[in-house]
PDB file of C-alpha atoms in Angstrom:
ATOM      1  CA  MET T   1      30.417   8.131  31.764  1.00 78.00           C
ATOM      2  CA  ARG T   2      27.556   7.319  34.129  1.00 96.00           C
ATOM      3  CA  LYS T   3      25.387  10.366  34.820  1.00 98.00           C
ATOM      4  CA  LEU T   4      22.925  10.971  37.618  1.00 98.00           C
ATOM      5  CA  ILE T   5      20.603  13.724  38.848  1.00 98.00           C
ATOM      6  CA  VAL T   6      20.109  13.860  42.606  1.00 98.00           C
ATOM      7  CA  ILE T   7      17.361  16.065  44.052  1.00 98.00           C
ATOM      8  CA  PRO T   8      18.042  16.874  47.717  1.00 97.00           C
ATOM      9  CA  SER T   9      14.895  17.740  49.659  1.00 95.00           C
ATOM     10  CA  ARG T  10      14.317  18.209  53.366  1.00 92.00           C
ATOM     11  CA  LEU T  11      11.040  18.900  55.113  1.00 92.00           C
ATOM     12  CA  GLY T  12      12.259  21.658  57.438  1.00 83.00           C
ATOM     13  CA  SER T  13      12.633  25.219  56.142  1.00 77.00           C
ATOM     14  CA  SER T  14      13.283  28.412  58.064  1.00 71.00           C
ATOM     15  CA  ARG T  15      11.335  30.630  55.661  1.00 77.00           C
ATOM     16  CA  LEU T  16       8.510  28.438  54.354  1.00 87.00           C
ATOM     17  CA  LYS T  17       6.959  25.656  56.435  1.00 89.00           C
ATOM     18  CA  GLU T  18       7.273  22.181  54.893  1.00 94.00           C
ATOM     19  CA  LYS T  19       8.409  23.796  51.650  1.00 95.00           C
ATOM     20  CA  PRO T  20       8.564  20.645  49.470  1.00 96.00           C
ATOM     21  CA  LEU T  21       4.854  20.036  50.125  1.00 96.00           C
ATOM     22  CA  GLN T  22       3.665  23.557  49.339  1.00 96.00           C
ATOM     23  CA  THR T  23       1.086  23.338  46.560  1.00 95.00           C
ATOM     24  CA  ILE T  24       1.569  25.003  43.170  1.00 95.00           C
ATOM     25  CA  LYS T  25      -1.190  24.607  40.595  1.00 93.00           C
ATOM     26  CA  GLY T  26      -2.582  21.675  42.544  1.00 93.00           C
ATOM     27  CA  ARG T  27       0.680  19.744  42.962  1.00 95.00           C
ATOM     28  CA  PRO T  28       3.363  19.771  45.668  1.00 97.00           C
ATOM     29  CA  LEU T  29       6.507  21.716  44.794  1.00 97.00           C
ATOM     30  CA  ILE T  30       8.656  18.598  44.965  1.00 98.00           C
ATOM     31  CA  ARG T  31       6.544  16.895  42.273  1.00 97.00           C
ATOM     32  CA  TRP T  32       7.282  19.730  39.856  1.00 97.00           C
ATOM     33  CA  VAL T  33      11.004  19.225  40.376  1.00 97.00           C
ATOM     34  CA  VAL T  34      10.907  15.433  40.147  1.00 98.00           C
ATOM     35  CA  GLU T  35       8.630  15.349  37.110  1.00 97.00           C
ATOM     36  CA  GLY T  36      10.796  17.905  35.310  1.00 97.00           C
ATOM     37  CA  CYS T  37      13.985  15.953  36.006  1.00 98.00           C
ATOM     38  CA  LEU T  38      12.376  12.688  34.878  1.00 98.00           C
ATOM     39  CA  ARG T  39      11.423  14.317  31.569  1.00 97.00           C
ATOM     40  CA  THR T  40      15.115  14.879  30.808  1.00 97.00           C
ATOM     41  CA  GLY T  41      15.537  11.130  30.362  1.00 97.00           C
ATOM     42  CA  GLU T  42      18.395  10.983  32.879  1.00 97.00           C
ATOM     43  CA  GLU T  43      18.601   8.713  35.918  1.00 97.00           C
ATOM     44  CA  VAL T  44      17.057  10.514  38.896  1.00 98.00           C
ATOM     45  CA  ILE T  45      17.289   9.931  42.661  1.00 98.00           C
ATOM     46  CA  LEU T  46      15.281  11.897  45.212  1.00 98.00           C
ATOM     47  CA  ALA T  47      17.171  12.276  48.507  1.00 97.00           C
ATOM     48  CA  VAL T  48      14.740  13.003  51.354  1.00 96.00           C
ATOM     49  CA  ASP T  49      14.608  13.136  55.146  1.00 94.00           C
ATOM     50  CA  SER T  50      10.869  12.607  55.529  1.00 95.00           C
ATOM     51  CA  GLU T  51       8.209  10.031  54.663  1.00 96.00           C
ATOM     52  CA  LYS T  52       5.901  12.938  53.837  1.00 97.00           C
ATOM     53  CA  ILE T  53       8.075  13.949  50.884  1.00 97.00           C
ATOM     54  CA  ALA T  54       8.361  10.363  49.683  1.00 97.00           C
ATOM     55  CA  GLU T  55       4.576  10.002  49.877  1.00 97.00           C
ATOM     56  CA  ALA T  56       4.125  13.026  47.608  1.00 97.00           C
ATOM     57  CA  VAL T  57       5.938  11.260  44.741  1.00 97.00           C
ATOM     58  CA  LYS T  58       5.078   7.614  45.462  1.00 96.00           C
ATOM     59  CA  ASP T  59       3.378   7.142  42.076  1.00 96.00           C
ATOM     60  CA  LEU T  60       6.328   8.509  40.093  1.00 97.00           C
ATOM     61  CA  PRO T  61       9.117   6.301  38.652  1.00 96.00           C
ATOM     62  CA  VAL T  62      11.840   7.853  40.786  1.00 97.00           C
ATOM     63  CA  LYS T  63      14.154   6.139  43.266  1.00 97.00           C
ATOM     64  CA  VAL T  64      13.809   7.611  46.761  1.00 98.00           C
ATOM     65  CA  VAL T  65      16.720   7.450  49.203  1.00 97.00           C
ATOM     66  CA  PHE T  66      16.307   8.449  52.842  1.00 96.00           C
ATOM     67  CA  THR T  67      19.077  10.581  54.327  1.00 95.00           C
ATOM     68  CA  PRO T  68      19.638  11.910  57.873  1.00 92.00           C
ATOM     69  CA  SER T  69      17.847  15.153  58.768  1.00 88.00           C
ATOM     70  CA  ASP T  70      20.974  16.685  60.283  1.00 89.00           C
ATOM     71  CA  ILE T  71      22.945  16.724  57.022  1.00 91.00           C
ATOM     72  CA  PRO T  72      24.029  20.381  56.755  1.00 87.00           C
ATOM     73  CA  SER T  73      23.437  21.185  53.075  1.00 90.00           C
ATOM     74  CA  GLY T  74      21.993  19.973  49.797  1.00 91.00           C
ATOM     75  CA  SER T  75      25.468  19.201  48.463  1.00 93.00           C
ATOM     76  CA  ASP T  76      26.219  17.096  51.543  1.00 94.00           C
ATOM     77  CA  ARG T  77      22.937  15.238  51.024  1.00 95.00           C
ATOM     78  CA  VAL T  78      23.852  14.539  47.383  1.00 97.00           C
ATOM     79  CA  ALA T  79      27.316  13.354  48.397  1.00 97.00           C
ATOM     80  CA  HIS T  80      25.781  11.041  51.005  1.00 97.00           C
ATOM     81  CA  VAL T  81      23.711   9.412  48.253  1.00 97.00           C
ATOM     82  CA  VAL T  82      26.447   8.984  45.644  1.00 98.00           C
ATOM     83  CA  LYS T  83      29.480   8.164  47.814  1.00 96.00           C
ATOM     84  CA  ASP T  84      29.208   4.415  47.174  1.00 96.00           C
ATOM     85  CA  LEU T  85      27.689   4.573  43.688  1.00 97.00           C
ATOM     86  CA  ASP T  86      29.528   3.908  40.441  1.00 97.00           C
ATOM     87  CA  VAL T  87      28.840   7.320  38.933  1.00 97.00           C
ATOM     88  CA  ASP T  88      31.092   9.863  37.192  1.00 98.00           C
ATOM     89  CA  PHE T  89      28.952  12.987  36.808  1.00 98.00           C
ATOM     90  CA  VAL T  90      26.214  14.170  39.160  1.00 98.00           C
ATOM     91  CA  ILE T  91      23.849  17.134  39.092  1.00 98.00           C
ATOM     92  CA  ASN T  92      22.580  18.570  42.355  1.00 98.00           C
ATOM     93  CA  TYR T  93      19.128  19.761  41.270  1.00 98.00           C
ATOM     94  CA  GLN T  94      17.724  21.649  44.208  1.00 95.00           C
ATOM     95  CA  GLY T  95      14.339  20.519  45.463  1.00 95.00           C
ATOM     96  CA  ASP T  96      12.912  24.037  45.451  1.00 94.00           C
ATOM     97  CA  GLU T  97      13.634  24.741  41.767  1.00 96.00           C
ATOM     98  CA  PRO T  98      10.461  23.789  39.831  1.00 96.00           C
ATOM     99  CA  PHE T  99      11.732  24.783  36.392  1.00 96.00           C
ATOM    100  CA  VAL T 100      13.680  22.044  34.586  1.00 97.00           C
ATOM    101  CA  TYR T 101      14.890  22.188  30.981  1.00 97.00           C
ATOM    102  CA  LYS T 102      16.331  19.152  29.255  1.00 97.00           C
ATOM    103  CA  GLU T 103      18.695  21.201  27.097  1.00 97.00           C
ATOM    104  CA  ASP T 104      20.285  22.887  30.122  1.00 98.00           C
ATOM    105  CA  VAL T 105      20.732  19.572  31.916  1.00 98.00           C
ATOM    106  CA  GLN T 106      22.445  18.164  28.825  1.00 98.00           C
ATOM    107  CA  ARG T 107      24.721  21.221  28.608  1.00 98.00           C
ATOM    108  CA  LEU T 108      25.716  20.862  32.259  1.00 98.00           C
ATOM    109  CA  PHE T 109      26.702  17.222  31.833  1.00 98.00           C
ATOM    110  CA  LEU T 110      28.605  18.046  28.634  1.00 98.00           C
ATOM    111  CA  ALA T 111      30.521  20.830  30.411  1.00 98.00           C
ATOM    112  CA  LEU T 112      31.859  18.307  32.945  1.00 98.00           C
ATOM    113  CA  GLU T 113      33.904  16.653  30.220  1.00 97.00           C
ATOM    114  CA  GLU T 114      36.254  19.663  30.407  1.00 97.00           C
ATOM    115  CA  SER T 115      35.426  21.323  33.751  1.00 98.00           C
ATOM    116  CA  PRO T 116      35.296  19.988  37.323  1.00 98.00           C
ATOM    117  CA  VAL T 117      32.105  21.877  38.200  1.00 98.00           C
ATOM    118  CA  ALA T 118      29.433  23.609  36.114  1.00 98.00           C
ATOM    119  CA  THR T 119      26.445  25.750  36.918  1.00 98.00           C
ATOM    120  CA  LEU T 120      23.949  28.108  35.282  1.00 98.00           C
ATOM    121  CA  ALA T 121      23.292  31.831  35.128  1.00 98.00           C
ATOM    122  CA  VAL T 122      20.692  34.063  33.490  1.00 98.00           C
ATOM    123  CA  ARG T 123      20.694  37.740  32.594  1.00 97.00           C
ATOM    124  CA  ASP T 124      18.468  39.505  35.117  1.00 95.00           C
ATOM    125  CA  GLN T 125      18.475  43.246  35.718  1.00 94.00           C
ATOM    126  CA  ASP T 126      15.895  42.939  38.510  1.00 92.00           C
ATOM    127  CA  ALA T 127      18.228  40.745  40.578  1.00 94.00           C
ATOM    128  CA  TYR T 128      21.031  43.299  40.694  1.00 96.00           C
ATOM    129  CA  ARG T 129      20.237  44.946  44.035  1.00 95.00           C
ATOM    130  CA  ASP T 130      18.356  42.035  45.607  1.00 93.00           C
ATOM    131  CA  PRO T 131      20.552  40.327  48.258  1.00 93.00           C
ATOM    132  CA  SER T 132      18.491  37.142  47.990  1.00 89.00           C
ATOM    133  CA  SER T 133      19.544  36.867  44.331  1.00 93.00           C
ATOM    134  CA  VAL T 134      23.142  35.767  43.911  1.00 97.00           C
ATOM    135  CA  LYS T 135      25.148  37.498  41.211  1.00 98.00           C
ATOM    136  CA  VAL T 136      28.177  36.110  39.385  1.00 98.00           C
ATOM    137  CA  VAL T 137      30.997  37.649  37.326  1.00 98.00           C
ATOM    138  CA  LEU T 138      32.971  35.665  34.760  1.00 98.00           C
ATOM    139  CA  ASP T 139      36.383  35.526  33.159  1.00 98.00           C
ATOM    140  CA  LYS T 140      36.867  35.528  29.389  1.00 98.00           C
ATOM    141  CA  ASP T 141      36.292  31.755  29.229  1.00 98.00           C
ATOM    142  CA  GLN T 142      33.037  31.886  31.237  1.00 98.00           C
ATOM    143  CA  TYR T 143      34.499  30.562  34.454  1.00 98.00           C
ATOM    144  CA  ALA T 144      33.279  32.185  37.645  1.00 98.00           C
ATOM    145  CA  LEU T 145      35.505  34.858  39.143  1.00 98.00           C
ATOM    146  CA  TYR T 146      33.204  35.520  42.095  1.00 98.00           C
ATOM    147  CA  PHE T 147      29.666  35.063  43.409  1.00 98.00           C
ATOM    148  CA  SER T 148      28.039  37.608  45.694  1.00 98.00           C
ATOM    149  CA  ARG T 149      24.789  38.793  47.199  1.00 97.00           C
ATOM    150  CA  SER T 150      26.078  42.316  46.589  1.00 97.00           C
ATOM    151  CA  PRO T 151      25.476  44.037  43.226  1.00 97.00           C
ATOM    152  CA  ILE T 152      28.462  42.917  41.141  1.00 98.00           C
ATOM    153  CA  PRO T 153      30.019  44.120  38.953  1.00 98.00           C
ATOM    154  CA  TYR T 154      29.621  47.793  39.789  1.00 96.00           C
ATOM    155  CA  LEU T 155      27.756  49.214  36.778  1.00 95.00           C
ATOM    156  CA  LYS T 156      29.092  52.678  36.079  1.00 95.00           C
ATOM    157  CA  GLN T 157      27.159  52.479  32.819  1.00 94.00           C
ATOM    158  CA  GLU T 158      24.453  50.252  31.339  1.00 93.00           C
ATOM    159  CA  ASP T 159      25.667  46.909  30.038  1.00 95.00           C
ATOM    160  CA  SER T 160      24.023  44.343  27.765  1.00 94.00           C
ATOM    161  CA  PHE T 161      25.773  41.359  29.402  1.00 96.00           C
ATOM    162  CA  TYR T 162      25.665  42.016  33.145  1.00 97.00           C
ATOM    163  CA  PRO T 163      24.172  41.578  35.673  1.00 97.00           C
ATOM    164  CA  LEU T 164      24.034  37.782  35.734  1.00 98.00           C
ATOM    165  CA  LYS T 165      21.895  35.980  38.308  1.00 97.00           C
ATOM    166  CA  HIS T 166      23.265  32.655  39.437  1.00 98.00           C
ATOM    167  CA  VAL T 167      20.930  29.662  39.166  1.00 97.00           C
ATOM    168  CA  GLY T 168      21.795  27.326  42.044  1.00 93.00           C
ATOM    169  CA  ILE T 169      21.940  24.077  40.089  1.00 97.00           C
ATOM    170  CA  TYR T 170      25.354  22.398  40.213  1.00 98.00           C
ATOM    171  CA  ALA T 171      26.973  19.702  38.109  1.00 98.00           C
ATOM    172  CA  PHE T 172      29.983  17.977  39.705  1.00 98.00           C
ATOM    173  CA  ARG T 173      32.498  15.395  38.796  1.00 98.00           C
ATOM    174  CA  LYS T 174      31.982  12.921  41.617  1.00 98.00           C
ATOM    175  CA  ASP T 175      35.537  13.127  42.936  1.00 98.00           C
ATOM    176  CA  VAL T 176      35.300  16.919  43.184  1.00 98.00           C
ATOM    177  CA  LEU T 177      31.980  16.705  45.013  1.00 98.00           C
ATOM    178  CA  MET T 178      33.454  14.321  47.555  1.00 98.00           C
ATOM    179  CA  ASP T 179      36.424  16.645  48.115  1.00 98.00           C
ATOM    180  CA  PHE T 180      34.102  19.644  48.406  1.00 97.00           C
ATOM    181  CA  VAL T 181      32.014  18.203  51.232  1.00 96.00           C
ATOM    182  CA  ARG T 182      35.134  17.163  53.146  1.00 96.00           C
ATOM    183  CA  TRP T 183      36.579  20.671  53.154  1.00 97.00           C
ATOM    184  CA  GLN T 184      35.757  23.030  56.000  1.00 95.00           C
ATOM    185  CA  PRO T 185      33.533  26.025  55.158  1.00 94.00           C
ATOM    186  CA  SER T 186      35.781  28.780  53.829  1.00 96.00           C
ATOM    187  CA  HIS T 187      36.118  32.382  55.021  1.00 97.00           C
ATOM    188  CA  LEU T 188      34.271  34.014  52.121  1.00 97.00           C
ATOM    189  CA  GLU T 189      31.649  31.275  52.166  1.00 96.00           C
ATOM    190  CA  ARG T 190      30.824  32.126  55.781  1.00 96.00           C
ATOM    191  CA  LEU T 191      30.760  35.867  55.098  1.00 97.00           C
ATOM    192  CA  GLU T 192      28.413  35.620  52.106  1.00 97.00           C
ATOM    193  CA  SER T 193      26.612  32.412  53.133  1.00 94.00           C
ATOM    194  CA  LEU T 194      27.366  30.955  49.691  1.00 96.00           C
ATOM    195  CA  GLU T 195      28.847  27.466  49.651  1.00 95.00           C
ATOM    196  CA  GLN T 196      30.097  27.705  46.048  1.00 97.00           C
ATOM    197  CA  LEU T 197      32.749  30.145  47.277  1.00 97.00           C
ATOM    198  CA  ARG T 198      34.368  27.181  49.062  1.00 97.00           C
ATOM    199  CA  LEU T 199      35.166  25.773  45.624  1.00 97.00           C
ATOM    200  CA  LEU T 200      36.714  29.013  44.377  1.00 98.00           C
ATOM    201  CA  GLU T 201      38.752  29.483  47.551  1.00 98.00           C
ATOM    202  CA  ASN T 202      40.156  25.976  47.074  1.00 97.00           C
ATOM    203  CA  GLY T 203      41.138  26.638  43.471  1.00 98.00           C
ATOM    204  CA  ILE T 204      38.313  24.728  41.785  1.00 98.00           C
ATOM    205  CA  LYS T 205      37.130  26.322  38.552  1.00 98.00           C
ATOM    206  CA  ILE T 206      33.370  26.623  37.999  1.00 98.00           C
ATOM    207  CA  LYS T 207      32.128  26.781  34.419  1.00 98.00           C
ATOM    208  CA  VAL T 208      29.079  29.061  34.120  1.00 98.00           C
ATOM    209  CA  LEU T 209      26.646  28.348  31.296  1.00 98.00           C
ATOM    210  CA  LEU T 210      24.302  31.126  30.277  1.00 98.00           C
ATOM    211  CA  SER T 211      20.680  30.106  29.776  1.00 98.00           C
ATOM    212  CA  GLN T 212      17.834  31.856  28.012  1.00 96.00           C
ATOM    213  CA  ASN T 213      15.308  29.884  30.073  1.00 96.00           C
ATOM    214  CA  TYR T 214      13.346  31.145  33.060  1.00 94.00           C
ATOM    215  CA  TYR T 215      14.365  29.991  36.543  1.00 95.00           C
ATOM    216  CA  HIS T 216      13.005  30.957  39.930  1.00 94.00           C
ATOM    217  CA  GLY T 217      13.445  28.993  43.143  1.00 92.00           C
ATOM    218  CA  VAL T 218      10.865  28.938  45.933  1.00 94.00           C
ATOM    219  CA  ASP T 219      11.751  30.332  49.358  1.00 89.00           C
ATOM    220  CA  THR T 220       8.764  32.501  50.314  1.00 91.00           C
ATOM    221  CA  GLU T 221       4.999  32.854  49.876  1.00 92.00           C
ATOM    222  CA  GLU T 222       5.705  35.544  47.276  1.00 92.00           C
ATOM    223  CA  ASP T 223       7.847  33.092  45.327  1.00 93.00           C
ATOM    224  CA  LEU T 224       4.969  30.605  45.319  1.00 93.00           C
ATOM    225  CA  LYS T 225       2.657  33.168  43.720  1.00 93.00           C
ATOM    226  CA  LEU T 226       5.201  34.233  41.107  1.00 93.00           C
ATOM    227  CA  VAL T 227       6.120  30.659  40.199  1.00 94.00           C
ATOM    228  CA  GLU T 228       2.468  29.714  39.810  1.00 92.00           C
ATOM    229  CA  GLU T 229       2.051  32.505  37.258  1.00 91.00           C
ATOM    230  CA  LYS T 230       5.186  31.552  35.320  1.00 92.00           C
ATOM    231  CA  LEU T 231       4.428  27.816  35.268  1.00 86.00           C
ATOM    232  CA  THR T 232       1.562  28.302  32.819  1.00 79.00           C
ATOM    233  CA  PHE T 233       4.032  29.472  30.181  1.00 79.00           C
ATOM    234  CA  TYR T 234       6.565  26.828  31.226  1.00 81.00           C
ATOM    235  CA  LEU T 235       4.029  24.006  30.810  1.00 79.00           C
ATOM    236  CA  SER T 236       3.072  25.144  27.328  1.00 74.00           C
ATOM    237  CA  HIS T 237       6.709  24.883  26.211  1.00 70.00           C
ATOM    238  CA  THR T 238       8.041  21.860  28.123  1.00 72.00           C
ATOM    239  CA  ALA T 239       5.139  19.603  29.062  1.00 56.00           C
ATOM    240  CA  PRO T 240       1.976  20.480  27.101  1.00 45.00           C
ATOM    241  CA  ASN T 241       0.251  17.298  28.216  1.00 43.00           C
ATOM    242  CA  SER T 242       0.854  17.814  31.922  1.00 42.00           C
ATOM    243  CA  PRO T 243      -2.251  18.429  34.035  1.00 35.00           C
ATOM    244  CA  GLU T 244      -2.982  21.982  35.034  1.00 35.00           C
TER     245      GLU T 244
END
């Protein structure tokens, strides 16, 4: 099975100007993502819509592919890159997620041997009532029943398992990814503004792997500050020789 990580990254952002180039601990956000993915030892492609993003990683051993700016989503950008490639499994590693763990990437690829799509979740009590944090509930085999910005499940009492915060990193079998981007946005997807609901509404099962690692994507100035604090610990455990 040929495996591939594709990092979709576009310059425009409604909440944070030129987000991929925002500096964290002296390096652009997109470098953190690319460097982390390269450390997994997997093949990595960076899919961009701007020379500025490509310039930020020009000294790294990553293949850069230019994609149209009007592509509607990260998944569509990934599909645009892989549509003519001889690849079986692909991970869409979002360009605003600076935390990358080799063991979780390996688990995602392994899950695709039995499941059409796989993703990650972490236990996070703080995310429960935050609409910007997506929650997920699972069946007995750890497949997603539903994703929501609302606090799910309703916690009538304290629970040691829930709530689970979804980490927006997706592993696809290529054929499923190509089907996914051809389908029209679904009703629940539009209501919640969550594209993974398109998969569930079309009967595609999503395996959810629980991780003990720390994840936090960057969407706001506050996220930048939090991520900068957390990256010190992250570096000491994943890349002790990386420059501060």
